[in-house]
Amino acid sequence: MEDVISARTLRNWLYDGEELALLDVREAGQIILGHILFSVPLPFSRFEAELQRLAPNLMVRMVLCDDGDGVAQRAAGRAVAMGYSQVFCLAGGVSAWAEAGHTLYQGVNVPSKAFGELVEYIAETPRVDAARVAEMKERSPDLLIVDGRPLEEFSKMSIPGASCCPNGELAVRIFALAPDPHTTIVVNCAGRTRSIIGAQTLIDIGVPNPIYALENGTQGWVLAGLDLDRGCVGELPEMPSGLERQRAKASALAVRHDVRIVAAETLGDWLGDDTRTVFLLDVRTEDERLADPADRKATMRAHGVVHAPGGQLVQATDQWIGVRHAQVVVLDTEDVRAPVVASWLRRLGHNAVTVAGGLDGLQHVVAGPRPNEVELPDLARIAPDALAARIREQDLVLLDLRGSSAYSAGHIPGAAWSIRPRLGSIAPSSTVALIADEETVAGLVANDLTKIGIKKIVLLVGGMKAWQDAGLPVEQTPGTPPDAERIDFQSFTHGRHDGNVEASLQYLAWEVALVDQLDPQERAVFRI
């Protein structure tokens, strides 16, 4: 069943040391404008599809929050139907939290970003500004600029001459990039957090080189009047064959931050305990995961191992760890990346450990029970030409479930932009055609439509791309839907990576100011 709790009760639960899944079920555009610090974003438009990944234990204490508009109650009903037994809603939504005197935080991944600012302040991470780096590039051949973001981000924009090595890979690959201890290393990202964490990672594992974080990342580079490269195809440095030095450094770091190495038997006990939440996170690269042998892939599936690249996991813990005080097990295959990432998670306030033998050690662990996957309807499909003919012959309700930006840029004439929390009133006798980028999103909406008595629902095969490829008409509606209705759109500092100077300055000022917003209890969560 679901119940209602006050902001005061929630505050107590956040810091009582017991497991808590605090899930914000509003859409991304709403969450980014103000949310509870340790809440985890899980928009109602994707709720059932992501719930089991973020809260894999059906017995976990769960609190859902919204804008006080009833969406949390709707989500609670879905959670209860899926078998969750302790589901609560925050009375009055996030407004009640603010009215109780607690801070609502703007932005995304706020715990990780506030943590990064604390790390720089407390550890005194060396930093250098863009103008100085540009000067160093001109004068010194012994300079290595390392971009700590994933390859996909690196390809969009990068500092000329930079090498891509995501933060989670630095501890294992840095010596391939900088074999000479006299080479100066500057770590950058798009803003601040990954620059700081990447540089401090190298310092913490004892890399002897001069090391700096690039102040304000690629945004700082642009603000200094310097040009970025666009479309660079980066590649990771090769994984070294001998890792004894890296293992020793990673092990020493893990010891300093109390990262335990648990035995397979202990992990088996945890997985068999239905009162405990355990996250199994593979922090390797996507290419390594795809290249795994069949037996390892099968073992990982059986245990519910989730891929969470190490640098991104530290940068955005709330995308993977949905339960406070859960047990987080960090996994790799070489005993370098897992202990380093786990040491950061420990400092972020998570109960992070590694397991003896890493991913290969899982073969000695009996898999625990896994929640059932959400059931989605087997929707009738309709091809673009057939849908066009149906539109001409009869009245159809066309619901475009894509992002509001994509809808404005081009949609089927007569289609209405819609999103699951705001489907509106539709007559049960209607035939509804869904246009979506993801079948999962369409399936969840179809479930809701079925519950209100709509029986005739079809899904456009191939989505809007197939419609356009068929040469069928497309309508553009700039300004529709209006900004007030675009609850999916993250307007906060939008355009900061597209040359919008004001947005960049606003974003960087926001990031730096996060530390001052933390109250003593919030700040005490971090163990720097």
XYZ file of C-alpha atoms in Angstrom:
528
model
C 0.000 0.000 0.000
C 1.023 3.648 -0.320
C 0.911 6.234 2.451
C 1.697 9.915 2.899
C 4.528 11.329 5.010
C 5.501 14.862 6.018
C 8.646 16.752 5.098
C 9.774 16.389 8.706
C 9.488 12.605 8.564
C 11.332 12.494 5.261
C 14.133 14.601 6.698
C 14.514 12.132 9.551
C 14.478 9.154 7.197
C 17.177 10.671 4.989
C 19.661 10.622 7.840
C 18.605 7.631 9.969
C 21.120 5.287 8.300
C 18.471 2.921 6.911
C 17.897 2.198 3.234
C 15.738 4.772 1.464
C 14.734 5.172 -2.179
C 13.744 8.839 -2.522
C 12.490 9.144 -6.101
C 11.422 12.368 -7.807
C 8.782 11.333 -10.361
C 8.475 14.698 -12.092
C 9.818 15.179 -15.601
C 13.381 16.344 -16.293
C 12.416 19.958 -16.995
C 10.648 20.197 -13.647
C 13.312 18.443 -11.600
C 16.123 20.637 -12.884
C 14.412 23.781 -11.553
C 14.386 22.596 -7.941
C 14.658 19.217 -6.176
C 15.656 17.621 -2.872
C 19.430 17.097 -2.737
C 19.527 13.318 -2.356
C 16.453 12.546 -4.428
C 16.916 10.396 -7.523
C 15.247 11.474 -10.779
C 12.794 8.908 -12.130
C 10.250 10.682 -14.364
C 6.786 9.164 -14.430
C 7.057 8.923 -18.226
C 9.578 6.081 -17.692
C 8.679 5.035 -14.152
C 8.027 1.291 -14.345
C 10.731 0.777 -16.960
C 13.497 2.147 -14.702
C 12.169 1.448 -11.206
C 13.594 -2.047 -10.836
C 17.049 -0.896 -11.930
C 17.128 1.991 -9.439
C 15.370 0.151 -6.605
C 15.901 -3.601 -7.152
C 14.648 -4.678 -3.701
C 10.847 -4.931 -3.474
C 11.001 -4.421 0.311
C 12.921 -1.143 0.208
C 11.453 1.885 1.953
C 10.408 4.159 -0.914
C 9.278 7.795 -0.952
C 7.952 9.421 -4.124
C 7.804 13.191 -4.563
C 6.170 15.434 -7.161
C 4.768 18.970 -7.459
C 1.824 18.124 -5.223
C -0.210 17.414 -8.364
C -1.025 13.742 -7.800
C 1.637 12.268 -10.088
C 3.418 10.696 -7.092
C 0.186 8.929 -6.111
C -0.186 7.598 -9.656
C 3.400 6.336 -9.579
C 2.862 4.840 -6.127
C -0.037 2.809 -7.468
C 2.190 1.423 -10.205
C 4.933 0.576 -7.692
C 2.501 -1.236 -5.415
C 1.135 -3.187 -8.390
C 4.708 -4.245 -9.190
C 5.109 -5.698 -5.697
C 6.815 -2.942 -3.702
C 5.586 -3.130 -0.117
C 6.719 0.134 1.536
C 5.652 2.988 -0.729
C 5.082 6.509 0.586
C 4.386 9.905 -0.994
C 5.688 13.236 0.259
C 2.649 15.261 1.300
C 2.513 18.494 -0.670
C 5.404 17.491 -2.914
C 8.692 19.368 -3.110
C 6.958 22.652 -2.261
C 6.251 21.266 1.197
C 9.961 20.483 1.552
C 10.823 24.101 0.788
C 8.070 25.405 3.075
C 9.592 23.340 5.891
C 12.756 25.408 5.506
C 14.848 22.999 3.431
C 16.730 23.851 0.242
C 15.613 22.831 -3.236
C 18.570 22.497 -5.587
C 18.628 23.498 -9.230
C 20.531 21.546 -11.874
C 21.365 17.893 -12.435
C 23.621 15.397 -10.651
C 23.881 17.878 -7.797
C 25.375 15.564 -5.130
C 28.282 14.682 -7.413
C 28.815 18.285 -8.521
C 28.700 19.694 -4.995
C 31.104 16.946 -3.982
C 33.523 17.952 -6.739
C 33.571 21.520 -5.463
C 34.244 20.270 -1.928
C 37.077 18.073 -3.195
C 38.767 21.029 -4.880
C 38.383 23.158 -1.753
C 39.497 20.569 0.799
C 42.163 18.750 -1.233
C 43.382 22.003 -2.812
C 43.406 20.378 -6.235
C 45.793 22.379 -8.429
C 44.056 24.221 -11.245
C 45.060 26.256 -14.248
C 43.007 28.559 -16.439
C 42.513 28.291 -20.190
C 44.739 31.233 -21.098
C 47.658 29.698 -19.215
C 47.109 26.293 -20.879
C 47.020 27.922 -24.317
C 50.327 29.592 -23.495
C 51.776 26.281 -22.291
C 50.685 24.636 -25.548
C 52.667 27.198 -27.496
C 55.820 27.043 -25.374
C 56.148 23.512 -24.041
C 56.187 20.178 -25.878
C 55.875 18.393 -22.514
C 52.167 19.051 -22.068
C 49.385 16.487 -22.131
C 45.755 17.643 -22.101
C 43.521 14.754 -21.067
C 39.781 15.018 -21.637
C 38.087 13.010 -18.881
C 34.723 12.699 -20.652
C 33.409 9.735 -22.674
C 34.313 9.505 -26.349
C 30.811 10.593 -27.404
C 31.162 13.901 -25.565
C 34.742 14.350 -26.718
C 33.682 14.066 -30.361
C 31.147 16.887 -29.976
C 33.728 19.404 -28.816
C 37.280 19.164 -27.550
C 40.335 21.283 -26.891
C 42.732 21.116 -29.870
C 45.393 18.502 -29.266
C 43.641 16.894 -26.290
C 43.585 13.132 -25.774
C 40.422 11.394 -24.629
C 40.691 9.186 -21.558
C 37.492 9.041 -19.453
C 38.079 9.544 -15.738
C 37.245 5.938 -14.901
C 40.113 4.820 -17.157
C 42.787 7.225 -15.923
C 44.177 5.042 -13.157
C 44.781 2.118 -15.502
C 45.802 3.936 -18.715
C 47.557 7.174 -17.699
C 51.079 5.753 -17.908
C 50.478 4.794 -21.531
C 49.579 8.424 -22.220
C 52.315 10.014 -20.103
C 55.280 7.663 -19.673
C 57.583 10.602 -18.905
C 57.146 11.819 -15.287
C 58.152 15.338 -16.377
C 55.158 15.746 -18.697
C 52.655 18.256 -17.337
C 49.127 16.792 -17.299
C 46.021 18.974 -17.505
C 42.661 17.233 -17.096
C 39.574 18.850 -18.580
C 35.873 18.195 -18.948
C 33.027 20.395 -20.188
C 32.732 22.267 -16.898
C 34.315 21.657 -13.519
C 33.504 18.367 -11.773
C 35.266 15.834 -13.983
C 38.277 18.137 -14.388
C 38.645 18.211 -10.602
C 37.948 14.523 -9.980
C 40.207 13.425 -12.848
C 43.143 15.534 -11.695
C 42.665 14.507 -8.077
C 42.483 10.832 -9.092
C 45.958 11.074 -10.625
C 47.274 12.880 -7.569
C 45.679 10.378 -5.182
C 47.169 7.333 -6.908
C 50.603 8.915 -6.798
C 51.263 9.856 -10.420
C 54.528 11.843 -10.135
C 53.837 14.330 -12.957
C 52.793 17.958 -12.477
C 48.973 17.705 -12.562
C 46.278 20.352 -12.931
C 42.529 20.588 -13.436
C 41.524 22.922 -16.259
C 39.411 25.583 -14.604
C 35.888 25.548 -16.073
C 36.735 22.995 -18.768
C 35.757 23.558 -22.392
C 33.408 26.338 -21.296
C 36.336 28.171 -19.752
C 38.260 27.620 -22.978
C 35.513 29.307 -25.029
C 35.091 32.106 -22.484
C 38.807 32.821 -22.905
C 38.176 33.434 -26.604
C 39.755 30.153 -27.732
C 38.390 27.773 -30.352
C 37.303 24.181 -29.819
C 37.584 21.310 -32.257
C 34.302 19.741 -33.369
C 33.818 16.202 -34.596
C 37.170 14.748 -33.503
C 37.199 10.956 -33.479
C 39.057 10.039 -30.324
C 40.248 6.642 -29.179
C 41.341 5.354 -25.823
C 44.995 4.566 -25.186
C 45.757 0.863 -25.179
C 45.291 -1.079 -21.962
C 48.816 -1.815 -20.676
C 49.832 -5.460 -20.516
C 51.556 -5.236 -17.150
C 49.466 -3.658 -14.378
C 51.459 -4.370 -11.226
C 52.243 -0.697 -10.616
C 48.616 0.361 -11.213
C 47.255 -2.382 -8.929
C 49.575 -1.372 -6.117
C 48.573 2.269 -6.370
C 44.852 1.459 -6.587
C 45.103 -0.907 -3.621
C 46.860 1.710 -1.487
C 44.165 4.260 -2.350
C 41.413 1.780 -1.457
C 43.013 1.105 1.915
C 43.205 4.836 2.671
C 39.470 5.163 2.080
C 38.358 1.951 3.820
C 37.230 0.147 0.672
C 36.621 -3.469 1.652
C 37.302 -6.444 -0.587
C 34.492 -8.883 0.181
C 34.610 -12.605 -0.445
C 32.278 -14.328 -2.887
C 30.534 -16.014 0.049
C 29.771 -12.644 1.656
C 28.383 -11.271 -1.569
C 26.263 -14.381 -1.940
C 24.808 -13.790 1.534
C 23.967 -10.193 0.611
C 22.262 -11.189 -2.618
C 20.220 -13.803 -0.787
C 19.000 -11.325 1.829
C 15.641 -9.957 0.659
C 15.842 -7.061 3.133
C 19.027 -5.650 1.581
C 19.560 -3.637 -1.622
C 22.701 -4.529 -3.549
C 23.905 -2.752 -6.704
C 26.400 -4.623 -8.880
C 28.122 -2.073 -11.145
C 30.537 -2.886 -13.967
C 32.786 0.175 -14.373
C 34.680 -0.923 -17.492
C 34.244 0.494 -20.983
C 31.358 -0.411 -23.256
C 33.740 -2.067 -25.736
C 35.115 -4.347 -23.035
C 31.636 -5.301 -21.910
C 30.589 -6.163 -25.457
C 33.742 -8.236 -25.967
C 33.132 -10.384 -22.881
C 33.052 -14.153 -23.388
C 29.624 -15.762 -23.409
C 29.993 -17.363 -19.971
C 30.818 -14.036 -18.312
C 27.901 -12.320 -20.047
C 25.568 -15.051 -18.818
C 26.833 -14.709 -15.244
C 26.395 -10.935 -15.345
C 22.836 -11.256 -16.652
C 21.968 -13.765 -13.945
C 23.197 -11.411 -11.229
C 21.710 -8.249 -12.699
C 25.064 -6.503 -13.202
C 24.579 -2.991 -14.603
C 27.104 -1.232 -16.817
C 28.182 2.071 -15.210
C 31.403 3.498 -16.710
C 33.514 4.576 -13.752
C 34.017 8.235 -14.573
C 30.352 8.781 -15.328
C 29.296 6.879 -12.203
C 31.213 9.294 -9.970
C 29.947 12.242 -12.024
C 26.291 11.158 -11.838
C 25.726 8.678 -9.017
C 21.996 9.418 -9.016
C 21.666 7.829 -12.454
C 22.734 4.424 -11.154
C 22.347 4.287 -7.366
C 18.701 4.803 -6.461
C 18.808 3.763 -2.797
C 20.657 5.572 -0.029
C 22.654 3.319 2.310
C 22.456 0.413 -0.128
C 25.439 -1.874 -0.689
C 27.310 -0.851 -3.841
C 29.619 -3.483 -5.332
C 32.065 -2.104 -7.900
C 33.380 -4.573 -10.468
C 36.168 -4.740 -13.056
C 38.513 -7.414 -14.393
C 41.947 -6.094 -13.389
C 41.586 -4.736 -9.810
C 42.533 -1.170 -10.708
C 39.444 0.702 -11.832
C 37.039 -0.855 -9.306
C 39.011 0.090 -6.157
C 39.652 3.620 -7.457
C 35.982 4.201 -8.311
C 34.900 2.608 -5.029
C 37.185 4.985 -3.134
C 35.378 7.932 -4.743
C 31.969 6.440 -3.980
C 33.009 5.978 -0.370
C 33.928 9.659 -0.204
C 30.566 10.494 -1.779
C 28.897 8.744 1.159
C 28.044 5.365 -0.399
C 28.724 1.936 1.078
C 31.034 0.868 -1.747
C 33.117 -2.309 -1.839
C 34.905 -4.505 -4.370
C 34.669 -8.276 -4.586
C 37.520 -10.773 -4.663
C 38.118 -11.794 -8.256
C 36.067 -8.940 -9.683
C 33.668 -9.916 -12.427
C 35.213 -13.372 -12.657
C 34.549 -13.834 -8.960
C 30.803 -13.690 -9.625
C 30.877 -17.203 -11.044
C 31.339 -18.418 -7.477
C 28.318 -16.473 -6.211
C 24.776 -17.819 -6.186
C 22.495 -15.288 -7.850
C 19.794 -13.812 -5.643
C 16.163 -13.257 -6.615
C 15.546 -10.576 -9.239
C 12.388 -8.476 -9.614
C 10.235 -9.312 -12.606
C 10.486 -7.024 -15.603
C 7.559 -4.710 -16.212
C 5.045 -6.122 -18.674
C 4.320 -3.928 -21.678
C 1.420 -4.464 -24.105
C 1.986 -6.010 -27.508
C 0.866 -2.995 -29.485
C -0.624 -3.206 -32.947
C 1.780 -1.710 -35.484
C 1.016 0.528 -38.419
C 3.347 1.516 -41.260
C 3.731 5.185 -42.253
C 1.773 4.876 -45.532
C -1.038 2.992 -43.802
C -1.199 5.593 -41.036
C -1.363 8.389 -43.616
C -4.287 6.625 -45.284
C -6.070 6.139 -41.950
C -5.641 9.840 -41.161
C -7.344 10.743 -44.443
C -10.186 8.265 -43.956
C -11.158 8.727 -40.314
C -10.594 10.748 -37.188
C -7.580 9.590 -35.242
C -6.038 10.899 -32.049
C -2.356 11.312 -32.892
C -0.139 11.524 -29.810
C 3.501 12.443 -30.352
C 5.447 11.203 -27.320
C 8.875 12.404 -28.407
C 10.712 15.250 -26.743
C 9.063 18.638 -27.055
C 12.057 20.036 -28.981
C 11.831 17.269 -31.558
C 8.067 17.803 -31.837
C 8.463 21.540 -32.501
C 11.108 20.856 -35.126
C 8.827 18.557 -37.102
C 5.781 16.354 -36.519
C 2.870 14.748 -38.338
C 0.250 17.391 -39.186
C -2.556 17.171 -36.660
C -0.488 15.324 -34.053
C -0.537 16.690 -30.502
C 2.549 16.694 -28.330
C 1.914 14.657 -25.218
C 3.729 13.226 -22.251
C 2.566 10.553 -19.843
C 1.753 12.736 -16.803
C -0.413 14.971 -18.992
C -2.230 12.783 -21.493
C -5.386 14.867 -21.273
C -8.954 13.730 -21.869
C -9.477 11.184 -24.640
C -12.802 9.542 -25.435
C -12.745 5.758 -24.828
C -14.140 5.175 -28.331
C -11.125 6.867 -29.955
C -8.479 5.185 -32.045
C -5.137 6.459 -30.765
C -1.945 6.396 -32.830
C 1.295 6.777 -30.886
C 4.494 8.279 -32.314
C 7.522 7.578 -30.134
C 11.295 7.247 -30.215
C 11.164 4.432 -27.674
C 8.681 1.586 -27.628
C 8.997 1.405 -23.840
C 7.628 4.935 -23.449
C 4.810 4.135 -25.874
C 4.014 0.926 -24.000
C 3.677 2.688 -20.659
C 1.350 5.287 -22.188
C -0.655 2.506 -23.849
C -1.073 0.830 -20.451
C -2.498 4.078 -19.058
C -4.831 4.530 -22.031
C -6.080 0.978 -21.641
C -6.892 1.645 -17.995
C -9.258 4.468 -18.999
C -11.052 2.222 -21.469
C -9.314 2.964 -24.776
C -9.038 -0.281 -26.723
C -7.858 0.816 -30.180
C -4.194 1.811 -29.934
C -1.581 1.567 -32.693
C 2.132 2.403 -32.807
C 3.812 3.992 -35.813
C 6.486 1.558 -37.012
C 9.885 3.241 -37.153
C 8.599 6.399 -35.501
C 8.934 9.867 -36.995
C 12.066 8.943 -38.945
C 10.156 6.301 -40.906
C 7.404 8.846 -41.617
C 9.929 11.344 -42.954
C 11.817 8.687 -44.939
C 8.515 7.826 -46.625
C 8.290 11.411 -47.886
C 5.108 12.134 -45.948
C 4.212 15.686 -44.841
C 5.844 17.221 -41.797
C 4.686 20.267 -39.856
C 6.938 22.600 -37.884
C 5.546 24.599 -34.957
C 8.167 26.840 -33.307
C 6.817 27.945 -29.951
C 4.412 25.008 -29.691
C 4.187 23.546 -27.174
C 4.786 26.717 -25.142
C 7.635 26.700 -22.654
C 5.235 26.475 -19.711
C 4.067 23.056 -20.926
C 7.483 21.634 -21.837
C 8.045 19.754 -18.625
C 10.534 17.455 -20.363
C 12.864 20.274 -21.462
C 15.883 21.131 -19.318
C 15.933 24.879 -19.805
C 18.429 25.539 -16.988
C 21.505 27.171 -18.604
C 20.453 25.719 -21.962
C 22.909 26.510 -24.741
C 26.037 26.687 -22.596
C 27.852 24.298 -24.971
C 26.632 26.140 -28.066
C 28.443 29.438 -27.577
C 25.910 31.050 -25.232
C 28.271 33.037 -23.005
C 25.587 34.105 -20.536
C 24.444 30.495 -20.071
C 28.029 29.342 -19.472
C 28.690 32.034 -16.895
C 25.406 31.249 -15.153
C 26.164 27.531 -15.095
C 29.699 27.906 -13.758
C 28.563 30.326 -11.064
C 25.834 27.862 -10.064
C 28.316 25.011 -9.785
C 30.788 26.942 -7.642
C 27.990 28.143 -5.329
C 26.655 24.657 -4.560
C 28.904 24.197 -1.551
C 27.467 27.236 0.182
C 23.942 25.825 -0.194
C 24.724 22.655 1.761
C 23.480 22.573 5.334
C 25.606 20.792 7.985
C 23.733 17.473 7.694
C 23.972 17.474 3.909
C 27.653 18.329 3.954
C 28.410 15.677 6.578
C 27.320 12.945 4.139
C 30.539 13.476 2.165
C 33.686 11.869 3.592
C 36.487 13.890 2.067
